[in-house]
Coordinates of C-alpha atoms in Angstrom, one line a residue:
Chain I
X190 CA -9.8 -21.6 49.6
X191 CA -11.2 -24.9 49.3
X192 CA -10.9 -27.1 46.6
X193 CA -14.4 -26.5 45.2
X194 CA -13.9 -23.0 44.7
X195 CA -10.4 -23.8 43.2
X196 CA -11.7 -26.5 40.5
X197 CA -14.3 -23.5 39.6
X198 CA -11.9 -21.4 39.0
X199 CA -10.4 -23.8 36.8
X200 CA -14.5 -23.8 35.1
X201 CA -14.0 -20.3 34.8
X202 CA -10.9 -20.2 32.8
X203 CA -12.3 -22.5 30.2
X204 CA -14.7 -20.7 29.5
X205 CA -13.5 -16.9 30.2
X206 CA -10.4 -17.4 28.2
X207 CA -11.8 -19.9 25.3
X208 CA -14.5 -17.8 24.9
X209 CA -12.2 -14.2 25.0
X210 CA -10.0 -16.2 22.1
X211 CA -13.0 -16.9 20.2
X212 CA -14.9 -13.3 20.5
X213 CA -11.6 -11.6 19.2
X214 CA -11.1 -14.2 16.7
X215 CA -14.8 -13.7 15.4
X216 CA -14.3 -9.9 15.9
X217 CA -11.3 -9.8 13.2
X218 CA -12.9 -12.3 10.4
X219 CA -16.3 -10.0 11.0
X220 CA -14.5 -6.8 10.5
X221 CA -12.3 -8.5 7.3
X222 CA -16.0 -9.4 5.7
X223 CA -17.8 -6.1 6.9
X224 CA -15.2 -4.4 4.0
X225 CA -15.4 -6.6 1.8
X226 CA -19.0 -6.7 1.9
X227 CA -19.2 -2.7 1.9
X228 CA -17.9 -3.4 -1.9
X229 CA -19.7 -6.7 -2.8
X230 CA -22.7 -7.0 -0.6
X231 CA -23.3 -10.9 -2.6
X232 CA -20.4 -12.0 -0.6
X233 CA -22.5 -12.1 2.4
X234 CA -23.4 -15.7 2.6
X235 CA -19.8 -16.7 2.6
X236 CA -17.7 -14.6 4.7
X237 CA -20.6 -15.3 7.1
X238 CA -19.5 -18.9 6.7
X239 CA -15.9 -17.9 7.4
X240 CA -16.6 -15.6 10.7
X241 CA -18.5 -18.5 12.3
X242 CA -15.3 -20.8 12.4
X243 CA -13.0 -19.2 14.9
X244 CA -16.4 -19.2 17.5
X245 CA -15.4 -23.2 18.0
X246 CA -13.4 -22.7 21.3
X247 CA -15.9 -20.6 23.1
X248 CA -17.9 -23.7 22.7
X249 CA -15.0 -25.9 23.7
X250 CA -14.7 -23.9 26.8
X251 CA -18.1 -23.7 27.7
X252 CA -18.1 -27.9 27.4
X253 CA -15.3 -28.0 29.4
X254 CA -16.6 -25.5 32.1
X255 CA -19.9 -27.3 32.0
X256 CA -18.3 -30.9 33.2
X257 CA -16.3 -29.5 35.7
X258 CA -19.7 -28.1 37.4
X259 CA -21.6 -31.0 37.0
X260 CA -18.5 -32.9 38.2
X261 CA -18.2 -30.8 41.2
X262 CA -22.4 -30.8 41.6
X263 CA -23.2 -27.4 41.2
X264 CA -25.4 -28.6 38.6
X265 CA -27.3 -31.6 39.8
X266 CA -28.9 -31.8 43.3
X267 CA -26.0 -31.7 45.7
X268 CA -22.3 -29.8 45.5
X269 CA -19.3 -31.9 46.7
X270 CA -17.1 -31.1 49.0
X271 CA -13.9 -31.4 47.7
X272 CA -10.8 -31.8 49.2
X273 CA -7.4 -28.8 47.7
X274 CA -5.7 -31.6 45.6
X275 CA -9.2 -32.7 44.3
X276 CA -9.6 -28.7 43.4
X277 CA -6.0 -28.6 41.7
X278 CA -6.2 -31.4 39.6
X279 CA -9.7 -29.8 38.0
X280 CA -7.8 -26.6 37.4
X281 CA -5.0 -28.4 36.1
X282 CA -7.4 -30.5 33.9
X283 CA -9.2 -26.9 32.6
X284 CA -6.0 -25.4 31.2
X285 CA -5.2 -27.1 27.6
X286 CA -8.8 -26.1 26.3
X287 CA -8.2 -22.5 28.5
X288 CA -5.1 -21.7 26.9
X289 CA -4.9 -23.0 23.5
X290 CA -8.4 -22.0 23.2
X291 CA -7.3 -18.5 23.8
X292 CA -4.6 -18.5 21.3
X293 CA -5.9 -20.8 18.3
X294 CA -8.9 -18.6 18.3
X295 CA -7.6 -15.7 17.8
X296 CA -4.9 -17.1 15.5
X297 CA -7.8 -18.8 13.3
X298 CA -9.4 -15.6 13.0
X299 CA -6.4 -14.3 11.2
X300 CA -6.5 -17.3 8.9
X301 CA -10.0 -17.2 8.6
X302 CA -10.2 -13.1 7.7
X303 CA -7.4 -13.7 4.9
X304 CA -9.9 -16.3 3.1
X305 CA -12.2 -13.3 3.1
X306 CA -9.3 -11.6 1.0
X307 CA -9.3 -15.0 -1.2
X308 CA -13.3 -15.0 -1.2
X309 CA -12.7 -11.5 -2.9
X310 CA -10.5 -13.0 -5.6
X311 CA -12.1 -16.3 -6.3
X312 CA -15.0 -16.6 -4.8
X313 CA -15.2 -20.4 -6.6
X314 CA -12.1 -21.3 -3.9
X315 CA -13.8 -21.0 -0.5
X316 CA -13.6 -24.3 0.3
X317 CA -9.7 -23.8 0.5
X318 CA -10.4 -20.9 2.4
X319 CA -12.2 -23.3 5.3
X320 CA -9.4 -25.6 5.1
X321 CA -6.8 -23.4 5.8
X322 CA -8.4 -22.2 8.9
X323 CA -10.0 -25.9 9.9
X324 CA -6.3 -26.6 9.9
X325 CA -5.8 -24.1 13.4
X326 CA -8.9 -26.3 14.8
X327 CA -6.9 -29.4 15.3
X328 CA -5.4 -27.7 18.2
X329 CA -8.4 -26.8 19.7
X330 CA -9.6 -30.3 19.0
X331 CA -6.9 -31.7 20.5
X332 CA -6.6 -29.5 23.4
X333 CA -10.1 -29.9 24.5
X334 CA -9.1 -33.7 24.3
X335 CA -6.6 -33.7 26.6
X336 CA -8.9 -31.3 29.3
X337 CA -11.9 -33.8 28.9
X338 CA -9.5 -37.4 29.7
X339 CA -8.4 -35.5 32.1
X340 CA -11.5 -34.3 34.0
X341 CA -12.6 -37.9 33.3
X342 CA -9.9 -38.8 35.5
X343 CA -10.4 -37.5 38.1
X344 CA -12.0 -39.4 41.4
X345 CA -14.3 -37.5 43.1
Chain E
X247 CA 1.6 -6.8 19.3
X248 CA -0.2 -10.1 19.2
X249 CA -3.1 -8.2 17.2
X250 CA -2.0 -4.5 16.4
X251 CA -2.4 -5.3 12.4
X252 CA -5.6 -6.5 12.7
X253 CA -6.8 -3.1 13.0
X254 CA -6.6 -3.1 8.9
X255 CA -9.4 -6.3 8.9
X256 CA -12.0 -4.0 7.6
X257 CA -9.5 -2.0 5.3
X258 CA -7.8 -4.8 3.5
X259 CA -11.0 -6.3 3.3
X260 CA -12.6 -3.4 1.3
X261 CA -9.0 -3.3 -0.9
X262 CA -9.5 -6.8 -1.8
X263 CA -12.8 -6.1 -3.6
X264 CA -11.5 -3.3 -5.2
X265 CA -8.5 -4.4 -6.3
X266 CA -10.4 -7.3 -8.2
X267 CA -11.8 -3.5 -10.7
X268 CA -8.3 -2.4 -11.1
X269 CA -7.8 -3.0 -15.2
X270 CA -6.2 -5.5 -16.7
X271 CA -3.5 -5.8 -19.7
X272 CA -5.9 -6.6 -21.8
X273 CA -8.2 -3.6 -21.5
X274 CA -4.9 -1.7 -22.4
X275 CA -4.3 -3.6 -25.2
X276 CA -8.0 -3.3 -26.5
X277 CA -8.0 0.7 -25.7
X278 CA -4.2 0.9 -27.9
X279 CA -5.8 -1.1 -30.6
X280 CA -8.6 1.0 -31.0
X281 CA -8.6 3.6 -33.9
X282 CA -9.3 7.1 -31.7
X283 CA -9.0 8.9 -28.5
X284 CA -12.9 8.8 -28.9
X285 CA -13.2 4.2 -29.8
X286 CA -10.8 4.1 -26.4
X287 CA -12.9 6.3 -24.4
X288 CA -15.4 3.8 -25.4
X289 CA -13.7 0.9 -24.1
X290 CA -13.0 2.6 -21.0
X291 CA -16.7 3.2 -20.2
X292 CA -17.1 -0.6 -20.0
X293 CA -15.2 -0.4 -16.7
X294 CA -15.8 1.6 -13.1
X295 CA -14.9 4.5 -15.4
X296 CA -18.4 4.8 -17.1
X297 CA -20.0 7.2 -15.1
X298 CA -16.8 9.3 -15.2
X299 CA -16.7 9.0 -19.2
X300 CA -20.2 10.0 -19.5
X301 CA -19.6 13.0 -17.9
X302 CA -16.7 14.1 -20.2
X303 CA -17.5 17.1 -22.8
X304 CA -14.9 15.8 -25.1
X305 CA -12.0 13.4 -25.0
X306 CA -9.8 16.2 -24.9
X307 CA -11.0 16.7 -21.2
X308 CA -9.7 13.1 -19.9
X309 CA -7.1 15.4 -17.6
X310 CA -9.9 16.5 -15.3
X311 CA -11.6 13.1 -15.2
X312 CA -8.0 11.4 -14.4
X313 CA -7.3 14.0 -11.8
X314 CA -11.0 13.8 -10.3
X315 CA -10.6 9.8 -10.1
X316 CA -6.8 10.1 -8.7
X317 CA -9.0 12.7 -5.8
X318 CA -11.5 9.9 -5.6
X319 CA -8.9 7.2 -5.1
X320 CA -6.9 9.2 -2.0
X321 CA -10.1 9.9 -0.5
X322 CA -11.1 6.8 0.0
X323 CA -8.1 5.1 1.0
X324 CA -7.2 7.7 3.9
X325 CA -11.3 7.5 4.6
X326 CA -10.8 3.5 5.3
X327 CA -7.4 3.6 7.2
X328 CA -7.3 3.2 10.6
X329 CA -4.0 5.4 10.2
X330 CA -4.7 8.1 8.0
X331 CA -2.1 10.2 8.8
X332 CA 0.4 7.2 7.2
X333 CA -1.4 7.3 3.9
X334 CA -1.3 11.0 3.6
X335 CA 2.2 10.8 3.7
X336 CA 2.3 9.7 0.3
X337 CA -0.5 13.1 -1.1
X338 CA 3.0 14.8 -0.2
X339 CA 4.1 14.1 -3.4
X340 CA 1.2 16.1 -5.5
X341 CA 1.8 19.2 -3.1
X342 CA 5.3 19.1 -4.5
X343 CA 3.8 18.2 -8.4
X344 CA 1.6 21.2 -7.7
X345 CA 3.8 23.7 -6.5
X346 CA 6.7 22.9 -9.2
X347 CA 4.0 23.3 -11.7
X348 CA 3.1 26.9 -10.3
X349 CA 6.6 27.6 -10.2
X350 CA 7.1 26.8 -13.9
X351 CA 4.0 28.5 -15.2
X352 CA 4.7 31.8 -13.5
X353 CA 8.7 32.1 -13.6
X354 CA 9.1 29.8 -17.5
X355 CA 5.7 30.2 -18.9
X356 CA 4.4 27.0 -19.3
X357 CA 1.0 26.4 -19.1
X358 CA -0.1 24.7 -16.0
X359 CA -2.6 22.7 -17.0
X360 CA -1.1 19.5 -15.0
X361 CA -2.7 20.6 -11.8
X362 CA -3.7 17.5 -9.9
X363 CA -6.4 18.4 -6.8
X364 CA -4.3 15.8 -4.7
X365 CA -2.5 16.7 -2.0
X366 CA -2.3 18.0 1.4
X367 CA -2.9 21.8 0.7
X368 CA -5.6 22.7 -1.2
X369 CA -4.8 24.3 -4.7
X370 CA -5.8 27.3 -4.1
X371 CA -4.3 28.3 -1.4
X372 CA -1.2 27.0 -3.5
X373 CA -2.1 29.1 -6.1
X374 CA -2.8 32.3 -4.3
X375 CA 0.5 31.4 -2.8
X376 CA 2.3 31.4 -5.9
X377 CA 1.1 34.6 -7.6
X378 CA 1.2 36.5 -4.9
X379 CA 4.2 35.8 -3.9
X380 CA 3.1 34.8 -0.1
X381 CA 3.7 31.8 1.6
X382 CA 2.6 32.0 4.7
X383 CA 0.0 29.9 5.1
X384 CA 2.2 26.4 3.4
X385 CA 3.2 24.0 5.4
X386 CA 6.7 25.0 7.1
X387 CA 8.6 22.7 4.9
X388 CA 7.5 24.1 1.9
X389 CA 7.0 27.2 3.0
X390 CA 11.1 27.3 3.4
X391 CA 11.8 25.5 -0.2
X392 CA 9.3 27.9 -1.7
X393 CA 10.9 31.0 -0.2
X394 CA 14.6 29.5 -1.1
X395 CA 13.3 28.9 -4.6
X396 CA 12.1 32.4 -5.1
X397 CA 15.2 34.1 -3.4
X398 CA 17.8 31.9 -5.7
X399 CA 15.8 32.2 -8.5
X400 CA 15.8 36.2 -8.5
X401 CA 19.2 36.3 -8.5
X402 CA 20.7 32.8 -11.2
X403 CA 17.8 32.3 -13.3
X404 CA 18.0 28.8 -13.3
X405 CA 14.8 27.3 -13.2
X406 CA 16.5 23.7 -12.3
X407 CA 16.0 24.8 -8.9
X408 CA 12.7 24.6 -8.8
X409 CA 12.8 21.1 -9.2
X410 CA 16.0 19.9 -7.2
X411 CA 14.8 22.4 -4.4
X412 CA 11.4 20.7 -3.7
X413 CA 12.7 17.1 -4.6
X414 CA 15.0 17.3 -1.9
X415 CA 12.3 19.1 0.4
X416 CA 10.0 16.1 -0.8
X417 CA 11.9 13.0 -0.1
X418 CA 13.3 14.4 3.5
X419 CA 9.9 15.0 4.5
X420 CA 8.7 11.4 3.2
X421 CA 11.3 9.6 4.8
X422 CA 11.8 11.3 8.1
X423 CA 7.8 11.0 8.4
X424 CA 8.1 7.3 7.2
X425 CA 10.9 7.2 10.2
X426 CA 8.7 9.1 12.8
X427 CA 5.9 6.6 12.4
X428 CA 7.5 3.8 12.3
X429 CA 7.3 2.5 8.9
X430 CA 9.9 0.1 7.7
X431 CA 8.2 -0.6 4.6
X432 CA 7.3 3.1 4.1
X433 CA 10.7 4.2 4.5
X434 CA 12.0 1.4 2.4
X435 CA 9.4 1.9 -0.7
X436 CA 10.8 6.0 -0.3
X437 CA 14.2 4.8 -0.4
X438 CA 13.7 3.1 -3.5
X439 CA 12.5 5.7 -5.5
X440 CA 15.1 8.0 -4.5
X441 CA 17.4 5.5 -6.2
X442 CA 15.5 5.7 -9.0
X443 CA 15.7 9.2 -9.4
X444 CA 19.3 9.1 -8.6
X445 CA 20.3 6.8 -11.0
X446 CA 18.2 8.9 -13.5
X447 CA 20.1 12.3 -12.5
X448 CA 23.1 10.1 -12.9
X449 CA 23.0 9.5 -16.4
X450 CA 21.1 12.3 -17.3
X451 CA 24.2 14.7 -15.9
X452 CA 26.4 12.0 -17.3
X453 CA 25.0 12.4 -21.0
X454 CA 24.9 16.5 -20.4
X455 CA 28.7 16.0 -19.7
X456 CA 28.4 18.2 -16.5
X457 CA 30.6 17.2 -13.9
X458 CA 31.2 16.1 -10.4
X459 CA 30.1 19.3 -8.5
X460 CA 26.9 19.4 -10.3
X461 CA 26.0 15.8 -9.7
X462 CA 26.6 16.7 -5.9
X463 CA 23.8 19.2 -5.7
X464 CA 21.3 16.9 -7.6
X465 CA 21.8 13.5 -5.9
X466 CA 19.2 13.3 -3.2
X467 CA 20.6 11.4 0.1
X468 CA 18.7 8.7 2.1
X469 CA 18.9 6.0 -0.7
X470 CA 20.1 2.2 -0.1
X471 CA 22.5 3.2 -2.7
X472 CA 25.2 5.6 -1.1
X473 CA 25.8 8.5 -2.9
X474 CA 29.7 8.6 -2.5
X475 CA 29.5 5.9 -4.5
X476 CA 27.2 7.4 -7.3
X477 CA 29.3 10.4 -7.4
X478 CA 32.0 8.3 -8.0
X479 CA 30.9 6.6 -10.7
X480 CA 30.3 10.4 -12.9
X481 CA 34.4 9.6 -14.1
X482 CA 33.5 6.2 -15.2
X483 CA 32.1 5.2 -18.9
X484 CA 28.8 4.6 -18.9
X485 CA 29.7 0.8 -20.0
X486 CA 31.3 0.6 -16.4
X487 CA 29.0 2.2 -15.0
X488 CA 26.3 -0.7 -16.3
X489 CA 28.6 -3.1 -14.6
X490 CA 29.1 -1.4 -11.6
X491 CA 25.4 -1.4 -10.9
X492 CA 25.3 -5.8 -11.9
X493 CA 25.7 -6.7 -8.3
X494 CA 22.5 -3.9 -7.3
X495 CA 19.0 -4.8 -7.5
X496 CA 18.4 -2.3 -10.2
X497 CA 20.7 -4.9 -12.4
X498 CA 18.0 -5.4 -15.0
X499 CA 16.8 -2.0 -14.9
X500 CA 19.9 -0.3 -15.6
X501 CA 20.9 -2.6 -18.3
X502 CA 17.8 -2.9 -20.2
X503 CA 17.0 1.3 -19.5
X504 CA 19.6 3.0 -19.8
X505 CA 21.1 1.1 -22.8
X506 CA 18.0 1.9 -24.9
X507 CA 18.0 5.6 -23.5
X508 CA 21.5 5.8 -25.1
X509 CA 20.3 4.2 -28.5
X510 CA 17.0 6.1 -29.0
X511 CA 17.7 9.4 -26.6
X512 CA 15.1 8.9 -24.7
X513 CA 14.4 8.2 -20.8
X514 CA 10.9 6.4 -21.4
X515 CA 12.1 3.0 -21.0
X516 CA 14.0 3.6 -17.8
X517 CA 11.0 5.1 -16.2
X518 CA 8.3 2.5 -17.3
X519 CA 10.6 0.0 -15.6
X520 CA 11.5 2.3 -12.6
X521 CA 7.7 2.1 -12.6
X522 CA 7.7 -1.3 -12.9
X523 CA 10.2 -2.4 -10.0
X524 CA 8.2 0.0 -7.5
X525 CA 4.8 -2.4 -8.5
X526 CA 7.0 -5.2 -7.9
X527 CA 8.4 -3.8 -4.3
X528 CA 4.5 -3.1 -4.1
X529 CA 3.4 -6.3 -4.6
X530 CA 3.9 -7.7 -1.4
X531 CA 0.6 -6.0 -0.3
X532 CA -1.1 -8.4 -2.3
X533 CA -0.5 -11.4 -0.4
X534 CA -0.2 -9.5 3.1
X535 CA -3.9 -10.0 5.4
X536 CA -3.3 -7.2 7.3
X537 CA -1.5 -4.1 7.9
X538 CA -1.0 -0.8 5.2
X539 CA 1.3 -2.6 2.4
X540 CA -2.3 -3.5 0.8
X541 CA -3.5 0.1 1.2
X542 CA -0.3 1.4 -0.6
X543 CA -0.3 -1.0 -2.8
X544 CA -3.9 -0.1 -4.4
X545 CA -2.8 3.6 -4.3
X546 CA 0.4 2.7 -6.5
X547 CA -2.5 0.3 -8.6
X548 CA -4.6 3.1 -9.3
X549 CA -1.6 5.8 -9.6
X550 CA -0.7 3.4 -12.2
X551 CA -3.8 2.8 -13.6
X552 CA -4.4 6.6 -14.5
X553 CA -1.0 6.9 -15.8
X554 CA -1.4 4.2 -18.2
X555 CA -4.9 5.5 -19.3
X556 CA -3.3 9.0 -19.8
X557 CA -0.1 7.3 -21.8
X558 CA -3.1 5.6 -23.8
X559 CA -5.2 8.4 -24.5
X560 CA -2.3 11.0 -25.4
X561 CA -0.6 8.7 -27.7
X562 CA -4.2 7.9 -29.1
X563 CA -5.5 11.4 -30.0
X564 CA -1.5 12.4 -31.2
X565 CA -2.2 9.5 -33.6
X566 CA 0.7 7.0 -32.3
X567 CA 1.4 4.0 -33.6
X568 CA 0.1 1.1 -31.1
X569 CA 3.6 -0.5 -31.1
X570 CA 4.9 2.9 -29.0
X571 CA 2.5 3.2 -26.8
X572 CA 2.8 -0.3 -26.0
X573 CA 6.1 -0.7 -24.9
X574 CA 5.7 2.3 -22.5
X575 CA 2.6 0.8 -21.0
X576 CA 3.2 -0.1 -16.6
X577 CA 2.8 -3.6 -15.7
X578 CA -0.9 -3.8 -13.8
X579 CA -0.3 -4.2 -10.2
X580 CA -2.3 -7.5 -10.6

């Protein structure tokens, strides 16, 4: 394999595995909300609010995965050749946002669809709702952090 | 399982909303303080109940409306879980209701208006079973307990078998289903209330002076309690027995109910707070995000619910005094 194809595979796990944490993390909070809306169909506005906040590390991911092909030239006017260690140290650089991405999303979903149980109660307290689930962003945050210095990093 | 419980998102979601209609202490308090059956009817059609209240020839119909509503309640709840088959264990309980009341109409004469169209077998086929003497078509379980109960009661004439028979047939079933599907919590709320009873035949055959053999028969096995140890106590004076329970966490229960069922004779505190600790074991499915505690938990809410509007409403149209309905009044679930 050469180390093109190897940091793209690193673009692909950003991405892939961001994005799969995100989609299940979405898919909880949405079917949380879809009951409680089945009762109270006013509470639309702000589950909605609630089900968009785990979809932050597909984004991450797809940041990540989108420097890693510029770096590497696929988008721009010529593709690198780069050499295996090159190719490591952009996989390397892809995993944080891969892997916490994964995780924190689907773990912020959970957060996220028990504020839809608090948005049932007290409607008046979704704002501690968001914080409770902003609170499993950090890590994302943080994570993607660490994958962009160290894509930065890199000499190609 | 990373996310196996999130397959209750959509239920608990939808329990959440409706738990926020469950009635609150001080509906009860405004229906007791009312003057009639009729003025607390009145107060309950400011609720959910409206449409149900509208419908009612007469106040002296609640039972149908209750039972209708109690229908309503199950359907729903098995209609929204992603297990069903765990939330029907729990209609088990009005099959066993319903077939003690058949029992009791047709072998004691007492009218068996108490039907309740809950349950796992439809009433009819209950009924037909009854009267004509052909169970068949029952579930195997209760097809057994009926035909025991029929057999034993021909020959002793004691109708307390109709009751300990199915109880035990009951609670085996509920927790050797609660085992088969894996439900710690399941089993532990059905373990509970097997105490309960337990300590309820306890001081009932303690108060009847029977003795040790009888207590054996009635004592239903699979409690936390063991029931060596409850048969043990039968010998003891009921002041020991108080302290013997101190270290249990029925502590306050026994104290509190079954010293005012030896002052005033009767069992009604005991089971409002039986009924009360089983809310409280409940009442971790208010906080949980996911998985069937909140399911069962709005069950026991509405179970509750009823109970307390039928307390109200009897004591109401018998012309009660507020004070004694009151006190026997459950605890809301919220």
């Amino acid at each position: 394999m050469t180390g093109t194809e190897i940091a793209l595979i690193g673009a692909a796990l950003a991405v892939g595995l961001a994005g799969i944490g995100s989609a299940i993390g979405v898919g909880i909070v949405g079917q949380s909300a879809a009951g409680l809306v089945t009762e109270d169909p006013d509470k639309f506005g702000q589950t909605l609010l609630l089900q968009a906040l785990p979809g932050t590390q597909g984004i991450y991911g797809l940041l990540a995965g989108f420097i890693i092909m510029q770096e590497v030239g696929i988008i721009g006017e010529q593709m690198l050749e780069l050499t295996v260690p090159q190719g490591y140290a952009f996989l390397m650089a892809a995993i944080p946002i891969a892997i916490v991405g994964l995780v924190s999303g689907i773990y912020q979903g959970r957060v996220s669809a028990s504020a839809v149980g608090l948005v049932a109660k007290r409607p008046e307290e979704l704002g501690k709702g968001i914080v409770y689930a902003v609170m499993v962003e950090t890590y994302a945050v943080l994570a993607l952090l660490a994958t962009i210095m160290l894509l930065f990093g890199i000499d190609v | 399982m990373l996310v196996d419980d999130t397959i209750y998102a959509y239920s608990v979601g939808r329990i959440r909303s409706l738990e926020t209609r469950l009635l609150e202490q001080g509906r009860y308090d405004r229906m007791i303080d009312t003057s009639s059956g009729e003025e607390a009817l009145k107060v309950l059609a400011e609720t959910d109940y409206a449409a149900a209240v509208a419908e009612l020839a007469g106040v002296h119909d609640f039972e149908q409306m209750l039972g209708a509503e109690l229908k309503n309640t199950f359907d729903l709840v098995i209609g929204i879980s992603p297990r069903p088959e765990l939330i029907s264990i729990l209609a088990l309980r009005y099959d066993v209701h319903n077939l003690k009341v058949l029992f009791k109409a047709k072998y004691l004469g007492v009218k068996s208006d108490l039907l309740i169209p809950v349950g796992t077998v439809e009433l009819a086929g209950l009924e037909y079973a009854v009267n004509e003497d052909d169970y068949r078509d029952l579930p195997e379980k209760l097809r057994h307990a009926a035909e025991a109960i029929v057999e034993d009661f021909t020959v002793n004439r004691d109708p307390q078998v109709i009751d300990l028979t199915l109880d035990r047939v009951l609670y085996d079933q509920l927790i050797s289903s609660a085992r088969d599907k894996g439900s710690a919590f399941l089993e532990g709320l059905f373990a509970r209330q097997i105490d309960l009873i337990n300590l309820k035949s306890l001081v009932r055959v303690k108060r009847m002076g029977l003795d040790r053999e009888f207590i054996k028969k009635v004592l239903l096995p699979h409690g936390l309690l063991a029931t060596d140890r409850l048969i043990s106590l039968i010998d003891e004076q009921l002041e020991s027995m108080i302290t013997a329970f101190s270290m249990s966490e029925y502590a306050g229960l026994v104290e509190e109910g079954v010293r005012d069922w030896l002052e005033k004779g009767t069992a009604s505190r005991l089971e409002k707070l039986s009924d009360d600790y089983i809310t409280n074991y409940l009442g971790q499915g208010k906080w949980k995000a996911f998985g069937p505690e909140p399911l069962v938990g709005f069950l026991w809410a509405r179970e509750i619910e009823i109970k307390n509007i039928r307390l109200i409403l009897v004591g109401k149209i018998n012309k009660l005094p507020a004070g004694a309905i009151r006190e026997r009044i459950r605890n809301a679930y919220i």
